[in-house]
Structures are given as C-alpha cells and as structure tokens.
mmCIF file of C-alpha atoms in Angstrom:
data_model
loop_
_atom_site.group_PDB
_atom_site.id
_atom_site.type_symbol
_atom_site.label_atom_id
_atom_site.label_comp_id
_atom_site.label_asym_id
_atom_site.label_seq_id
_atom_site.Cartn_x
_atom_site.Cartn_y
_atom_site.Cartn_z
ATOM 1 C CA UNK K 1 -8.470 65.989 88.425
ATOM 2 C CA UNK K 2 -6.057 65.947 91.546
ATOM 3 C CA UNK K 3 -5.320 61.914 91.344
ATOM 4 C CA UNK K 4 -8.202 61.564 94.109
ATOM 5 C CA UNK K 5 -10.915 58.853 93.013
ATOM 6 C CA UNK K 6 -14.661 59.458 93.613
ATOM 7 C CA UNK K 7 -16.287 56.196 94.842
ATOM 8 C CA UNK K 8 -19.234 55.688 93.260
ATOM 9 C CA UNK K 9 -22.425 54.733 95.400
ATOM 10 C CA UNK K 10 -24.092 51.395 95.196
ATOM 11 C CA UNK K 11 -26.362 50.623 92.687
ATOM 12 C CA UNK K 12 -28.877 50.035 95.409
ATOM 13 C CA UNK K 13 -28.410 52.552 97.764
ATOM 14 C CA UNK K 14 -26.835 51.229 100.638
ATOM 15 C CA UNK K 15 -27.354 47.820 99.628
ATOM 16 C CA UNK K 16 -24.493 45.784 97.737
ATOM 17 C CA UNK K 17 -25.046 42.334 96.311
ATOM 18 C CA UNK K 18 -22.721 41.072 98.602
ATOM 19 C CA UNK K 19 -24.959 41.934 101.729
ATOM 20 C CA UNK K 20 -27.421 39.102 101.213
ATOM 21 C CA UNK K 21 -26.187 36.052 99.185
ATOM 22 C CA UNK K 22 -29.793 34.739 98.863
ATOM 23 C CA UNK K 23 -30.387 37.808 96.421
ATOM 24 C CA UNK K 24 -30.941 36.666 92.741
ATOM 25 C CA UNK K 25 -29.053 38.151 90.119
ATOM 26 C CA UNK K 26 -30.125 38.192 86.161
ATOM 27 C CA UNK K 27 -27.835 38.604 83.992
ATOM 28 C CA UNK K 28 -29.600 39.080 80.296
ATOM 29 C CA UNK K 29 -27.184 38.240 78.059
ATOM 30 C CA UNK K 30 -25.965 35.122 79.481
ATOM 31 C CA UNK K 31 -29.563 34.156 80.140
ATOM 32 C CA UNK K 32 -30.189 34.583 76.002
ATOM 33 C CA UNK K 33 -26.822 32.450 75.519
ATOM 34 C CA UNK K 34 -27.905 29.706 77.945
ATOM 35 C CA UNK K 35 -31.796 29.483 75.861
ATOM 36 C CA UNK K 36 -29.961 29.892 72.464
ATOM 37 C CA UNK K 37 -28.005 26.723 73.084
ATOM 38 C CA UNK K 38 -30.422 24.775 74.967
ATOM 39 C CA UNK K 39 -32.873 25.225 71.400
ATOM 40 C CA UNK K 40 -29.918 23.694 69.379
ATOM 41 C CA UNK K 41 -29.496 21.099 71.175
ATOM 42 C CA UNK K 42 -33.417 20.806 71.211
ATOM 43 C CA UNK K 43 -33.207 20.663 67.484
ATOM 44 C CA UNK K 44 -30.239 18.454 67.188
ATOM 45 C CA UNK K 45 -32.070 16.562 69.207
ATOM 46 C CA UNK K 46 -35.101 16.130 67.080
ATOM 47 C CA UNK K 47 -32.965 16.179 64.129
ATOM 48 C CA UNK K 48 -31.284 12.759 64.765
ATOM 49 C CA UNK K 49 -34.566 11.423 66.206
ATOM 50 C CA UNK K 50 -36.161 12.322 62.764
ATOM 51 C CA UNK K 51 -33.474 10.915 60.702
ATOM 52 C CA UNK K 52 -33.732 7.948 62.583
ATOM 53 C CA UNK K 53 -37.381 6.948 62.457
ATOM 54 C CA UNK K 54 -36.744 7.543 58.154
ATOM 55 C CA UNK K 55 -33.917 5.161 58.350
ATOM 56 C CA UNK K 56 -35.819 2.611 59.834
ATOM 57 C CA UNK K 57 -38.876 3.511 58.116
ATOM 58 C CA UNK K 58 -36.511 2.826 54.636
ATOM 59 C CA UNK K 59 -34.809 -0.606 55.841
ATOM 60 C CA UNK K 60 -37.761 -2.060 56.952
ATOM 61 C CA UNK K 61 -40.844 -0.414 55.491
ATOM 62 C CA UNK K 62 -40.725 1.449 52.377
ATOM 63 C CA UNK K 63 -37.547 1.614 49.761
ATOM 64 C CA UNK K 64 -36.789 4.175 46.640
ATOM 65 C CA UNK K 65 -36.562 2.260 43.455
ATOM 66 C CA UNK K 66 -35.925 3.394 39.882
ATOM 67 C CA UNK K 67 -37.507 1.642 36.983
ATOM 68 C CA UNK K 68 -35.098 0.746 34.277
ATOM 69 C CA UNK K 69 -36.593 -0.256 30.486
ATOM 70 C CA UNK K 70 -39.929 -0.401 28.713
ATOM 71 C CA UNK K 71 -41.060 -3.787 30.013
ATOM 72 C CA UNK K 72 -44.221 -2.079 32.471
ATOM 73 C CA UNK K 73 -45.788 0.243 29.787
ATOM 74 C CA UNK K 74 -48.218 1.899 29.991
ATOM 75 C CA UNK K 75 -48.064 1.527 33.906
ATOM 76 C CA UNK K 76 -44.733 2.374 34.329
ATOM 77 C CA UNK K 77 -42.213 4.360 32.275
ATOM 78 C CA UNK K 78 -38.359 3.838 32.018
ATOM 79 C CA UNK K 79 -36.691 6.336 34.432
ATOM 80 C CA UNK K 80 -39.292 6.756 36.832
ATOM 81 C CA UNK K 81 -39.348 6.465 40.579
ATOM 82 C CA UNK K 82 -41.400 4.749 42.912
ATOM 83 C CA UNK K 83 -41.626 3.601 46.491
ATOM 84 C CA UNK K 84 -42.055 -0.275 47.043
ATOM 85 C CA UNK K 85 -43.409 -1.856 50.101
ATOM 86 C CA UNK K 86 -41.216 -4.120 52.216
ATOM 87 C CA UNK K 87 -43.386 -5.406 54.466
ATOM 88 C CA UNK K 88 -44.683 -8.637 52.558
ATOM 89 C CA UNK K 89 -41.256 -10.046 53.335
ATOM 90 C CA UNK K 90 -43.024 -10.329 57.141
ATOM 91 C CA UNK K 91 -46.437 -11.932 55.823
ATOM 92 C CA UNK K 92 -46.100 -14.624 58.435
ATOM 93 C CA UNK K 93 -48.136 -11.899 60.334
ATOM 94 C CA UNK K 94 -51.551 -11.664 59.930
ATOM 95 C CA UNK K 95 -51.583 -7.981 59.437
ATOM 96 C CA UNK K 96 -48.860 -8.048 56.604
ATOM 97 C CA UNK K 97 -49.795 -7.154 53.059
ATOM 98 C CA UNK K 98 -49.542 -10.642 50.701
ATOM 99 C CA UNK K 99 -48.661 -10.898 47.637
ATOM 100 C CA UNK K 100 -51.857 -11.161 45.216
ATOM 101 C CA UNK K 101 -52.410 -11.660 41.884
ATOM 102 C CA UNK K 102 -52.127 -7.779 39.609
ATOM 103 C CA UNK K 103 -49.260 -6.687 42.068
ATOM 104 C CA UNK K 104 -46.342 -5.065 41.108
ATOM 105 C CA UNK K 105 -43.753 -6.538 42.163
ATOM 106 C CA UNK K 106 -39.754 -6.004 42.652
ATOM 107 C CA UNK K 107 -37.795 -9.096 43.475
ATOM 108 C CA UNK K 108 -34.038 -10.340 42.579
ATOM 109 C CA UNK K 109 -34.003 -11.886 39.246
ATOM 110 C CA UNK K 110 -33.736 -15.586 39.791
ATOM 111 C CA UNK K 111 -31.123 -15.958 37.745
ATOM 112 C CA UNK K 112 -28.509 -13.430 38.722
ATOM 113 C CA UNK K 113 -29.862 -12.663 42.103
ATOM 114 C CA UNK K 114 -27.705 -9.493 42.058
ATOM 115 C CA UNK K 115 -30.102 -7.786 39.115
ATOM 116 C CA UNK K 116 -33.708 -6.414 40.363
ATOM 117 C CA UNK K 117 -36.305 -6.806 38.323
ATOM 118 C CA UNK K 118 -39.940 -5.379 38.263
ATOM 119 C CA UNK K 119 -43.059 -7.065 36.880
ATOM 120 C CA UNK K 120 -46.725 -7.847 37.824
ATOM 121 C CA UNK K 121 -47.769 -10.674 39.418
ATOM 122 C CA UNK K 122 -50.039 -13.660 36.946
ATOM 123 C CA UNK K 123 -49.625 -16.454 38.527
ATOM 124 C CA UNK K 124 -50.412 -17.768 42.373
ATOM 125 C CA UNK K 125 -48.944 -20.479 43.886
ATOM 126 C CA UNK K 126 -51.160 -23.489 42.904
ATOM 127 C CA UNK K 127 -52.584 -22.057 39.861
ATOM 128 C CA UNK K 128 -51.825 -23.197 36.173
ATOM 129 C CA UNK K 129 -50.774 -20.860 33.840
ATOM 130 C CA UNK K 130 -50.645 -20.919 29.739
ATOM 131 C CA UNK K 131 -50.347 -18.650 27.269
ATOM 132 C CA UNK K 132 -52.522 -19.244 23.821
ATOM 133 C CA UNK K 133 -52.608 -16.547 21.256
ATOM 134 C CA UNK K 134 -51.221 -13.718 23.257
ATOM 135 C CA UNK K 135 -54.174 -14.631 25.721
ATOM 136 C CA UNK K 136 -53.056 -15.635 29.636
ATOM 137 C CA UNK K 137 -55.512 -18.220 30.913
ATOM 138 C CA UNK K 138 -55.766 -19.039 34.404
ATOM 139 C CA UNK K 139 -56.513 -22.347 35.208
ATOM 140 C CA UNK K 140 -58.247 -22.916 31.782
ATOM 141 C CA UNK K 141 -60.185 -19.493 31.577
ATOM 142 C CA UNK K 142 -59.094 -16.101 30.015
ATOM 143 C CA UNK K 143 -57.156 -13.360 32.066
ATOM 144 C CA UNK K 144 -59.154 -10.140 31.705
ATOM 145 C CA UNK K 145 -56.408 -7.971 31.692
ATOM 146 C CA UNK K 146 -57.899 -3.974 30.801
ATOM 147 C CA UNK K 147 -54.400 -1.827 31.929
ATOM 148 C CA UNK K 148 -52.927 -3.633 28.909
ATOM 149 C CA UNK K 149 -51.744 -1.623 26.011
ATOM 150 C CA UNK K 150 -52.765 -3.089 22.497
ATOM 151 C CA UNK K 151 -50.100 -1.985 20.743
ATOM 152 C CA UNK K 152 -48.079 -3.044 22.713
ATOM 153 C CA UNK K 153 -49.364 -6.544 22.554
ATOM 154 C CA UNK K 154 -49.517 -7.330 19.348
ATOM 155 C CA UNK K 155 -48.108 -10.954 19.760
ATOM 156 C CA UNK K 156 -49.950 -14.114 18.951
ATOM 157 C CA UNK K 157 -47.444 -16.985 20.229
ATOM 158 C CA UNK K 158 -48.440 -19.574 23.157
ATOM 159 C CA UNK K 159 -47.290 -21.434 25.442
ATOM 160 C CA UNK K 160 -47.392 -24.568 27.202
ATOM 161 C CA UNK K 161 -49.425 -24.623 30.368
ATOM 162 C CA UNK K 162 -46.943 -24.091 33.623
ATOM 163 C CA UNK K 163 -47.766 -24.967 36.838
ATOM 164 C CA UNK K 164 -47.131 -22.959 39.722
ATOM 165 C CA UNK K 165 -45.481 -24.282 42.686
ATOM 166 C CA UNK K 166 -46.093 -23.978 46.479
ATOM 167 C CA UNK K 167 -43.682 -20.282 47.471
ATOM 168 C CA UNK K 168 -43.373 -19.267 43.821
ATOM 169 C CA UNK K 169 -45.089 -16.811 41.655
ATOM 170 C CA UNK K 170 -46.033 -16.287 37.769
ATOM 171 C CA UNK K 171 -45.110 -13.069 36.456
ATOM 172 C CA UNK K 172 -45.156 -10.943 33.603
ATOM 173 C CA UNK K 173 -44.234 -7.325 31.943
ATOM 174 C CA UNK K 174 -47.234 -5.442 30.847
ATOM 175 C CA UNK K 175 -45.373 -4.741 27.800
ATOM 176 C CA UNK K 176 -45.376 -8.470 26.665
ATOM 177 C CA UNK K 177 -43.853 -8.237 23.341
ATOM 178 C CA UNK K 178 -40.982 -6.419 24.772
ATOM 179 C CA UNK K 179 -40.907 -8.332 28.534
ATOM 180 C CA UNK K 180 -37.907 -10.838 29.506
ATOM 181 C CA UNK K 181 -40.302 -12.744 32.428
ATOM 182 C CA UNK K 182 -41.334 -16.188 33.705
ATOM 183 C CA UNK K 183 -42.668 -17.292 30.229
ATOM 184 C CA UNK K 184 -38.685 -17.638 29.195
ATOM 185 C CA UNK K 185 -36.800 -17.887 32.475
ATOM 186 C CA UNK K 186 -39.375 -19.641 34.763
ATOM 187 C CA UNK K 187 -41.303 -19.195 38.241
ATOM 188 C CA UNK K 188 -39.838 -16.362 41.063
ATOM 189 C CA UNK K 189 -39.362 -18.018 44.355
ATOM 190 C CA UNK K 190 -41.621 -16.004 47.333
ATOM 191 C CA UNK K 191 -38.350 -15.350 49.228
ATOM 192 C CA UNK K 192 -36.894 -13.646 45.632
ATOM 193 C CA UNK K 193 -39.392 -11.149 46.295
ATOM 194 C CA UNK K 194 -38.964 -7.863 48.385
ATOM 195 C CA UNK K 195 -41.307 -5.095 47.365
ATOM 196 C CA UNK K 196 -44.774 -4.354 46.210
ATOM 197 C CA UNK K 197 -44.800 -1.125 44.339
ATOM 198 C CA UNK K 198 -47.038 1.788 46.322
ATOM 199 C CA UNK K 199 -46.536 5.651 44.427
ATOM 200 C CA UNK K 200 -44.577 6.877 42.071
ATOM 201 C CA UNK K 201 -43.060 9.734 43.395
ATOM 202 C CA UNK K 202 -40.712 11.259 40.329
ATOM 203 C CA UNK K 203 -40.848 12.751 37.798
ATOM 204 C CA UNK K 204 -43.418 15.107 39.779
ATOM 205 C CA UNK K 205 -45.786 15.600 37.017
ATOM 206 C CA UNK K 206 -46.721 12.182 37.298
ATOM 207 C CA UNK K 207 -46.454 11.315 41.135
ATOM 208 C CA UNK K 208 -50.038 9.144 41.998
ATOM 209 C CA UNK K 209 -50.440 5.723 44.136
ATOM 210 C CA UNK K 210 -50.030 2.727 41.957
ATOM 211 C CA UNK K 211 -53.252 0.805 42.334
ATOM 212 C CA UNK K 212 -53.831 -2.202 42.799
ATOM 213 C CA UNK K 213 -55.431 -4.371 39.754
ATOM 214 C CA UNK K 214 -58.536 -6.566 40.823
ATOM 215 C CA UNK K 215 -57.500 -9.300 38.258
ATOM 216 C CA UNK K 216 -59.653 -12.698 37.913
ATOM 217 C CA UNK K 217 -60.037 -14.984 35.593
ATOM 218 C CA UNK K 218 -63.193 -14.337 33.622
ATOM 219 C CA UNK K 219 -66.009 -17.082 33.738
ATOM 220 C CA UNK K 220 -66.005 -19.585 31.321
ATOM 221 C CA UNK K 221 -68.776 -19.702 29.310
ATOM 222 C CA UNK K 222 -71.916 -21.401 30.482
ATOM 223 C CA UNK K 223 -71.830 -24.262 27.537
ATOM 224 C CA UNK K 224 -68.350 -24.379 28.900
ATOM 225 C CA UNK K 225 -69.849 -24.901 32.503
ATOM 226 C CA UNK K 226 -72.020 -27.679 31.198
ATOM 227 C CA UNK K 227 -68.716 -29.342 29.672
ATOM 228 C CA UNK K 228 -70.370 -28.504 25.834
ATOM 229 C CA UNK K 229 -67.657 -26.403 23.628
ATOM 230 C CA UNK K 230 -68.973 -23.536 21.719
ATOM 231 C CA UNK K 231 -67.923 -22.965 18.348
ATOM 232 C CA UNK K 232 -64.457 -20.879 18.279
ATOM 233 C CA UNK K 233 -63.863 -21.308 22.053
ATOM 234 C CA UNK K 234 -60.189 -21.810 23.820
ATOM 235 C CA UNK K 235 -61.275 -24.808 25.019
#
C-alpha cells in the first residue's frame, strides 16, 4: 500500500532450489511437450519404415494391375483389378514360384514390348501344341479345359500343330473367339513374362484369390494306347 514489498517465503520453507543443485525439478508441462514429440517422431518413424517395406514389397514382390478387354471371360472381367506375382522373374531359385501350365499370366506383348498383355498359360516349353475344331491338344491328346465358357467358344477353326521352344510359352485368352494370343502372333519368350496373377482385389464385391487351374492333357483313349483308332477319334 505504502510502496514497501512483502517478500514472499520459499516454497519450501527455508529451503530454496538453489541450496542443493542435486535437487530434481519437474516441470509438467515441458515434460508432456518433450513425450508429445518424442511419439511423433516414433510414428514418423514407423511411418517411413512402413512405407518402405510396401515399396519394396511392390517392386519386387507383388504389383497392381488392371485388366483391360473381354479376352479372360469368365475368369476375369474388363476393368477389374488384381495383384500379380513378381517373383517367377527369380525362378533360378529353388523356392521361386514357376510358371506352369493354367497360369495367368501378365507379360509384355512380344510385339510391342511397351503393351501388357494378360492370358493363361497352354503351352510348356517342349510341348506341341494344335488347335483342331476349337479343341487344344497337347502333344496329340485333348486339353480338358472346365473354366471355359461355351458361349463364348463357339469357334470350330484349327490350327497347325506349333512347337514350343526351350524359354517360351503357349498362351491363350479364355475367351477364344474374342482373344488376340499366340495362335496369331506366336510363342511369349520366358523373360517377356513378369507376373502370375494372385487376387483380385477391386471391384470389392468380387475380391477372391485367383486359383490356380490343375490343367492336363486328358488320356488318350486305350485303343489309342494300343496304336488302334476308334471310330470318330482326333487321331
């Protein structure tokens, strides 16, 4: 009131901070500060390392891909979006996926290398492959091929048989009378191809795992065996 200050006493009694330097002070607030930032960077942190195990995971593993035209019906529908495998392009290891006959495959078309193309997988290297009445045959037997579409495959034309080189592959659409694939524009070379389709993952409704089909060319008949033709047979 009269200009004269009142000192106020210590917080401790006669003890001031400034008596002992080994005496720990907290401080709260800047404690909270100091945690708050040390999470961010935590999840920064983990952030980046996250982003960075998908990028790999996408270069080297696995790769989005978007199906363009008809030529996979029923299997696969224009527009749709699946995940290919990229690990056959390593099958000098034994653990590797290979490439076997009733995969579906993405490689560059071997034609214009820039274009992908997707189709399933016929023919193996070493294997002879014709075409005789819309029917594949395999090294002289019939391809039993179920995941085909009738009407889709209404065709009756053949072809001569091809034979498959060493590194190259046989493949067709599943939609054959609407398919642009090795029965006009010839054989994919191995190194052409870069990805063995896995799941469709869009449009969600029909996200599943694209199996794999078991195919093998059926048995000939056993007059066939015995080198004696049946009536009406391929032979």
């Amino acid at each position: 009131m009269f200009g004269i200050r009142t000192r106020r006493p210590p917080p401790f009694g006669d003890i001031h901070i400034n008596d002992d330097k080994d005496i720990e002070i907290h401080r709260p607030e800047e404690a909270s500060r100091n945690n708050l930032w040390s999470e961010a960077r935590l999840l920064l942190r983990d952030l980046v390392f996250a982003l960075m195990i998908a990028a790999l995971v996408v270069v080297f593993i696995v790769q989005p891909v978007k199906v363009e035209g008809t030529s996979m019906l029923p299997r696969l529908h224009d527009g749709e979006r699946i995940f290919v495998n990229k690990l056959i392009y390593y099958d000098e290891y034994r653990w590797a996926p290979k490439v076997e006959r009733g995969d579906i495959v993405v490689f560059w078309y071997p034609e214009d290398p820039s274009k992908s193309y997707i189709k399933r997988v016929v023919g193996l290297p070493g294997d002879t492959v014709e075409v005789r009445e819309g029917n594949v045959l395999i090294n002289g037997t019939i391809l039993e091929e179920k995941y085909l579409d009738p009407r889709e495959n209404l065709s009756t034309r053949s072809q001569a048989p091809v034979y498959v080189k060493p590194n190259y592959y046989f493949v067709m659409g599943d939609n054959r009378d609407n398919s642009s694939d090795s029965r006009s524009w010839g054989l994919v070379p191995k190194k052409y191809i870069y990805g063995k389709a896995l799941l469709r993952y869009w449009p969600l409704s029909a996200a599943s795992v694209i199996h794999h089909e078991d195919l093998a060319p059926s048995p000939p008949p056993p007059d066939t065996q015995q080198g004696q033709l049946t009536p009406g047979s391929l032979e």
